Amino acid sequence: MTMIHTPQELEIMLGENIKALRLQRNLDRQSLCQQAGVSLNALKNLENAKGSALMTLIRVLKALGNEDWVQNFSPKVTVNPLHMVRNKPVRQRASRRVARGNIKND
């Protein structure tokens, strides 16, 4: 059974994992900041789940040697064999949203 976490819980888990990786590599915050090219406050915010920029996360992961995490955020899109059978063109964009006033209630 899959656990469903809130965005805040996920942010806390991510921050804890980043901090654990840093300590595992015996790096203090200042050293990691210099290697990653981020400010000390940015790293503290990331580790303490206080909100952080995506670029900060990417730079810190790269400095820690874990940039493969970014590749694992979402699976690679593969071709679905059913789409090939139907000969439908590959979607280029999402469909338009239906205006709220046009929704029919049965």
mmCIF file of N, CA and C in Angstrom, residues 4-83:
data_model
loop_
_atom_site.group_PDB
_atom_site.id
_atom_site.type_symbol
_atom_site.label_atom_id
_atom_site.label_comp_id
_atom_site.label_asym_id
_atom_site.label_seq_id
_atom_site.Cartn_x
_atom_site.Cartn_y
_atom_site.Cartn_z
ATOM 1 N N ILE A 4 0.370 8.155 1.242
ATOM 2 C CA ILE A 4 0.124 9.448 0.616
ATOM 3 C C ILE A 4 0.624 10.518 1.575
ATOM 4 N N HIS A 5 1.548 11.329 1.087
ATOM 5 C CA HIS A 5 2.151 12.373 1.911
ATOM 6 C C HIS A 5 1.707 13.742 1.413
ATOM 7 N N THR A 6 1.649 14.678 2.325
ATOM 8 C CA THR A 6 1.362 16.062 1.957
ATOM 9 C C THR A 6 2.624 16.657 1.334
ATOM 10 N N PRO A 7 2.486 17.746 0.586
ATOM 11 C CA PRO A 7 3.681 18.406 0.052
ATOM 12 C C PRO A 7 4.658 18.809 1.158
ATOM 13 N N GLN A 8 4.142 19.226 2.300
ATOM 14 C CA GLN A 8 5.012 19.622 3.411
ATOM 15 C C GLN A 8 5.795 18.426 3.943
ATOM 16 N N GLU A 9 5.146 17.275 4.047
ATOM 17 C CA GLU A 9 5.837 16.065 4.507
ATOM 18 C C GLU A 9 6.932 15.657 3.524
ATOM 19 N N LEU A 10 6.636 15.763 2.241
ATOM 20 C CA LEU A 10 7.637 15.432 1.224
ATOM 21 C C LEU A 10 8.819 16.389 1.290
ATOM 22 N N GLU A 11 8.541 17.667 1.526
ATOM 23 C CA GLU A 11 9.605 18.662 1.644
ATOM 24 C C GLU A 11 10.487 18.359 2.848
ATOM 25 N N ILE A 12 9.885 17.960 3.959
ATOM 26 C CA ILE A 12 10.645 17.606 5.162
ATOM 27 C C ILE A 12 11.522 16.385 4.891
ATOM 28 N N MET A 13 10.951 15.364 4.252
ATOM 29 C CA MET A 13 11.729 14.156 3.948
ATOM 30 C C MET A 13 12.897 14.476 3.026
ATOM 31 N N LEU A 14 12.662 15.311 2.026
ATOM 32 C CA LEU A 14 13.724 15.690 1.102
ATOM 33 C C LEU A 14 14.835 16.430 1.836
ATOM 34 N N GLY A 15 14.468 17.387 2.688
ATOM 35 C CA GLY A 15 15.457 18.130 3.462
ATOM 36 C C GLY A 15 16.275 17.230 4.371
ATOM 37 N N GLU A 16 15.605 16.277 5.014
ATOM 38 C CA GLU A 16 16.312 15.334 5.887
ATOM 39 C C GLU A 16 17.284 14.473 5.092
ATOM 40 N N ASN A 17 16.875 14.050 3.900
ATOM 41 C CA ASN A 17 17.756 13.238 3.058
ATOM 42 C C ASN A 17 18.967 14.027 2.577
ATOM 43 N N ILE A 18 18.761 15.287 2.218
ATOM 44 C CA ILE A 18 19.876 16.138 1.789
ATOM 45 C C ILE A 18 20.863 16.306 2.941
ATOM 46 N N LYS A 19 20.351 16.586 4.125
ATOM 47 C CA LYS A 19 21.214 16.761 5.295
ATOM 48 C C LYS A 19 21.973 15.475 5.602
ATOM 49 N N ALA A 20 21.303 14.332 5.537
ATOM 50 C CA ALA A 20 21.956 13.048 5.791
ATOM 51 C C ALA A 20 23.080 12.793 4.785
ATOM 52 N N LEU A 21 22.836 13.114 3.515
ATOM 53 C CA LEU A 21 23.883 12.953 2.494
ATOM 54 C C LEU A 21 25.078 13.844 2.789
ATOM 55 N N ARG A 22 24.802 15.084 3.181
ATOM 56 C CA ARG A 22 25.883 16.023 3.502
ATOM 57 C C ARG A 22 26.722 15.497 4.660
ATOM 58 N N LEU A 23 26.069 15.031 5.706
ATOM 59 C CA LEU A 23 26.789 14.520 6.871
ATOM 60 C C LEU A 23 27.520 13.218 6.549
ATOM 61 N N GLN A 24 26.922 12.394 5.707
ATOM 62 C CA GLN A 24 27.557 11.150 5.274
ATOM 63 C C GLN A 24 28.879 11.433 4.560
ATOM 64 N N ARG A 25 28.920 12.533 3.840
ATOM 65 C CA ARG A 25 30.134 12.923 3.114
ATOM 66 C C ARG A 25 31.047 13.804 3.969
ATOM 67 N N ASN A 26 30.683 13.947 5.252
ATOM 68 C CA ASN A 26 31.478 14.705 6.222
ATOM 69 C C ASN A 26 31.711 16.145 5.764
ATOM 70 N N LEU A 27 30.656 16.769 5.259
ATOM 71 C CA LEU A 27 30.735 18.157 4.809
ATOM 72 C C LEU A 27 29.961 19.046 5.767
ATOM 73 N N ASP A 28 30.540 20.176 6.123
ATOM 74 C CA ASP A 28 29.754 21.152 6.875
ATOM 75 C C ASP A 28 28.959 21.980 5.863
ATOM 76 N N ARG A 29 28.019 22.739 6.353
ATOM 77 C CA ARG A 29 27.153 23.502 5.450
ATOM 78 C C ARG A 29 27.939 24.483 4.591
ATOM 79 N N GLN A 30 28.900 25.159 5.200
ATOM 80 C CA GLN A 30 29.666 26.172 4.475
ATOM 81 C C GLN A 30 30.420 25.554 3.296
ATOM 82 N N SER A 31 31.037 24.396 3.519
ATOM 83 C CA SER A 31 31.780 23.724 2.443
ATOM 84 C C SER A 31 30.854 23.328 1.301
ATOM 85 N N LEU A 32 29.701 22.776 1.651
ATOM 86 C CA LEU A 32 28.755 22.374 0.613
ATOM 87 C C LEU A 32 28.241 23.587 -0.154
ATOM 88 N N CYS A 33 27.995 24.678 0.557
ATOM 89 C CA CYS A 33 27.539 25.905 -0.104
ATOM 90 C C CYS A 33 28.553 26.384 -1.130
ATOM 91 N N GLN A 34 29.826 26.349 -0.766
ATOM 92 C CA GLN A 34 30.877 26.778 -1.690
ATOM 93 C C GLN A 34 30.931 25.859 -2.905
ATOM 94 N N GLN A 35 30.844 24.551 -2.684
ATOM 95 C CA GLN A 35 30.888 23.603 -3.800
ATOM 96 C C GLN A 35 29.670 23.747 -4.711
ATOM 97 N N ALA A 36 28.519 24.005 -4.108
ATOM 98 C CA ALA A 36 27.275 24.076 -4.878
ATOM 99 C C ALA A 36 27.020 25.453 -5.478
ATOM 100 N N GLY A 37 27.688 26.471 -4.948
ATOM 101 C CA GLY A 37 27.452 27.826 -5.434
ATOM 102 C C GLY A 37 26.124 28.392 -4.968
ATOM 103 N N VAL A 38 25.746 28.045 -3.727
ATOM 104 C CA VAL A 38 24.500 28.563 -3.155
ATOM 105 C C VAL A 38 24.818 29.245 -1.829
ATOM 106 N N SER A 39 23.902 30.077 -1.368
ATOM 107 C CA SER A 39 24.115 30.765 -0.097
ATOM 108 C C SER A 39 23.845 29.818 1.073
ATOM 109 N N LEU A 40 24.389 30.181 2.221
ATOM 110 C CA LEU A 40 24.179 29.388 3.428
ATOM 111 C C LEU A 40 22.692 29.351 3.789
ATOM 112 N N ASN A 41 22.019 30.487 3.672
ATOM 113 C CA ASN A 41 20.583 30.521 3.972
ATOM 114 C C ASN A 41 19.784 29.629 3.026
ATOM 115 N N ALA A 42 20.185 29.571 1.770
ATOM 116 C CA ALA A 42 19.481 28.720 0.804
ATOM 117 C C ALA A 42 19.603 27.251 1.203
ATOM 118 N N LEU A 43 20.794 26.842 1.631
ATOM 119 C CA LEU A 43 20.989 25.457 2.057
ATOM 120 C C LEU A 43 20.217 25.166 3.344
ATOM 121 N N LYS A 44 20.251 26.102 4.282
ATOM 122 C CA LYS A 44 19.490 25.919 5.529
ATOM 123 C C LYS A 44 18.004 25.765 5.228
ATOM 124 N N ASN A 45 17.485 26.604 4.337
ATOM 125 C CA ASN A 45 16.071 26.511 3.962
ATOM 126 C C ASN A 45 15.748 25.160 3.331
ATOM 127 N N LEU A 46 16.648 24.662 2.505
ATOM 128 C CA LEU A 46 16.449 23.372 1.851
ATOM 129 C C LEU A 46 16.434 22.245 2.880
ATOM 130 N N GLU A 47 17.416 22.234 3.764
ATOM 131 C CA GLU A 47 17.516 21.166 4.763
ATOM 132 C C GLU A 47 16.402 21.225 5.805
ATOM 133 N N ASN A 48 15.927 22.422 6.110
ATOM 134 C CA ASN A 48 14.919 22.591 7.158
ATOM 135 C C ASN A 48 13.494 22.718 6.620
ATOM 136 N N ALA A 49 13.318 22.426 5.344
ATOM 137 C CA ALA A 49 11.988 22.448 4.713
ATOM 138 C C ALA A 49 11.297 23.798 4.884
ATOM 139 N N LYS A 50 12.054 24.865 4.643
ATOM 140 C CA LYS A 50 11.513 26.221 4.771
ATOM 141 C C LYS A 50 11.257 26.854 3.407
ATOM 142 N N GLY A 51 11.191 26.039 2.375
ATOM 143 C CA GLY A 51 10.990 26.558 1.027
ATOM 144 C C GLY A 51 12.332 26.790 0.362
ATOM 145 N N SER A 52 12.448 26.364 -0.864
ATOM 146 C CA SER A 52 13.721 26.477 -1.560
ATOM 147 C C SER A 52 13.476 26.523 -3.059
ATOM 148 N N ALA A 53 14.406 27.125 -3.762
ATOM 149 C CA ALA A 53 14.319 27.186 -5.221
ATOM 150 C C ALA A 53 14.757 25.847 -5.813
ATOM 151 N N LEU A 54 14.168 25.502 -6.923
ATOM 152 C CA LEU A 54 14.528 24.267 -7.607
ATOM 153 C C LEU A 54 16.007 24.269 -7.980
ATOM 154 N N MET A 55 16.531 25.415 -8.406
ATOM 155 C CA MET A 55 17.937 25.496 -8.791
ATOM 156 C C MET A 55 18.846 25.205 -7.594
ATOM 157 N N THR A 56 18.452 25.626 -6.401
ATOM 158 C CA THR A 56 19.235 25.315 -5.199
ATOM 159 C C THR A 56 19.298 23.809 -5.006
ATOM 160 N N LEU A 57 18.168 23.148 -5.120
ATOM 161 C CA LEU A 57 18.128 21.691 -4.975
ATOM 162 C C LEU A 57 19.035 21.019 -5.995
ATOM 163 N N ILE A 58 18.951 21.432 -7.235
ATOM 164 C CA ILE A 58 19.758 20.826 -8.296
ATOM 165 C C ILE A 58 21.243 21.048 -8.040
ATOM 166 N N ARG A 59 21.628 22.253 -7.674
ATOM 167 C CA ARG A 59 23.045 22.545 -7.420
ATOM 168 C C ARG A 59 23.582 21.750 -6.237
ATOM 169 N N VAL A 60 22.785 21.637 -5.178
ATOM 170 C CA VAL A 60 23.215 20.886 -3.993
ATOM 171 C C VAL A 60 23.339 19.403 -4.330
ATOM 172 N N LEU A 61 22.365 18.859 -5.040
ATOM 173 C CA LEU A 61 22.446 17.450 -5.425
ATOM 174 C C LEU A 61 23.660 17.183 -6.302
ATOM 175 N N LYS A 62 23.946 18.087 -7.212
ATOM 176 C CA LYS A 62 25.118 17.934 -8.083
ATOM 177 C C LYS A 62 26.402 17.971 -7.266
ATOM 178 N N ALA A 63 26.497 18.899 -6.315
ATOM 179 C CA ALA A 63 27.687 19.004 -5.470
ATOM 180 C C ALA A 63 27.854 17.763 -4.591
ATOM 181 N N LEU A 64 26.753 17.146 -4.208
ATOM 182 C CA LEU A 64 26.810 15.930 -3.391
ATOM 183 C C LEU A 64 27.024 14.671 -4.232
ATOM 184 N N GLY A 65 27.014 14.831 -5.547
ATOM 185 C CA GLY A 65 27.206 13.683 -6.428
ATOM 186 C C GLY A 65 25.940 12.857 -6.604
ATOM 187 N N ASN A 66 24.802 13.447 -6.356
ATOM 188 C CA ASN A 66 23.534 12.736 -6.473
ATOM 189 C C ASN A 66 22.608 13.376 -7.498
ATOM 190 N N GLU A 67 23.163 13.855 -8.584
ATOM 191 C CA GLU A 67 22.328 14.487 -9.601
ATOM 192 C C GLU A 67 21.398 13.478 -10.272
ATOM 193 N N ASP A 68 21.667 12.185 -10.090
ATOM 194 C CA ASP A 68 20.769 11.177 -10.647
ATOM 195 C C ASP A 68 19.392 11.221 -9.993
ATOM 196 N N TRP A 69 19.289 11.833 -8.812
ATOM 197 C CA TRP A 69 17.981 12.005 -8.168
ATOM 198 C C TRP A 69 17.044 12.773 -9.087
ATOM 199 N N VAL A 70 17.572 13.780 -9.752
ATOM 200 C CA VAL A 70 16.742 14.620 -10.620
ATOM 201 C C VAL A 70 16.159 13.779 -11.752
ATOM 202 N N GLN A 71 16.953 12.864 -12.273
ATOM 203 C CA GLN A 71 16.478 12.009 -13.357
ATOM 204 C C GLN A 71 15.408 11.041 -12.873
ATOM 205 N N ASN A 72 15.395 10.756 -11.576
ATOM 206 C CA ASN A 72 14.420 9.821 -11.025
ATOM 207 C C ASN A 72 13.128 10.492 -10.564
ATOM 208 N N PHE A 73 13.050 11.820 -10.664
ATOM 209 C CA PHE A 73 11.832 12.515 -10.248
ATOM 210 C C PHE A 73 10.631 12.065 -11.063
ATOM 211 N N SER A 74 10.845 11.816 -12.326
ATOM 212 C CA SER A 74 9.734 11.351 -13.153
ATOM 213 C C SER A 74 10.260 10.309 -14.131
ATOM 214 N N PRO A 75 9.445 9.327 -14.430
ATOM 215 C CA PRO A 75 9.897 8.290 -15.360
ATOM 216 C C PRO A 75 10.018 8.845 -16.773
ATOM 217 N N LYS A 76 10.866 8.215 -17.546
ATOM 218 C CA LYS A 76 11.004 8.615 -18.942
ATOM 219 C C LYS A 76 9.734 8.219 -19.687
ATOM 220 N N VAL A 77 9.327 9.078 -20.586
ATOM 221 C CA VAL A 77 8.137 8.805 -21.382
ATOM 222 C C VAL A 77 8.492 7.748 -22.415
ATOM 223 N N THR A 78 7.673 6.723 -22.474
ATOM 224 C CA THR A 78 7.897 5.663 -23.452
ATOM 225 C C THR A 78 6.708 5.617 -24.396
ATOM 226 N N VAL A 79 6.900 4.952 -25.495
ATOM 227 C CA VAL A 79 5.829 4.825 -26.474
ATOM 228 C C VAL A 79 4.902 3.705 -26.020
ATOM 229 N N ASN A 80 3.630 4.006 -25.956
ATOM 230 C CA ASN A 80 2.621 3.023 -25.603
ATOM 231 C C ASN A 80 2.245 2.267 -26.872
ATOM 232 N N PRO A 81 2.371 0.939 -26.886
ATOM 233 C CA PRO A 81 2.049 0.177 -28.097
ATOM 234 C C PRO A 81 0.619 0.396 -28.587
ATOM 235 N N LEU A 82 -0.302 0.662 -27.674
ATOM 236 C CA LEU A 82 -1.689 0.904 -28.092
ATOM 237 C C LEU A 82 -1.808 2.164 -28.934
ATOM 238 N N HIS A 83 -0.989 3.162 -28.623
ATOM 239 C CA HIS A 83 -1.013 4.381 -29.430
ATOM 240 C C HIS A 83 -0.519 4.104 -30.845
#
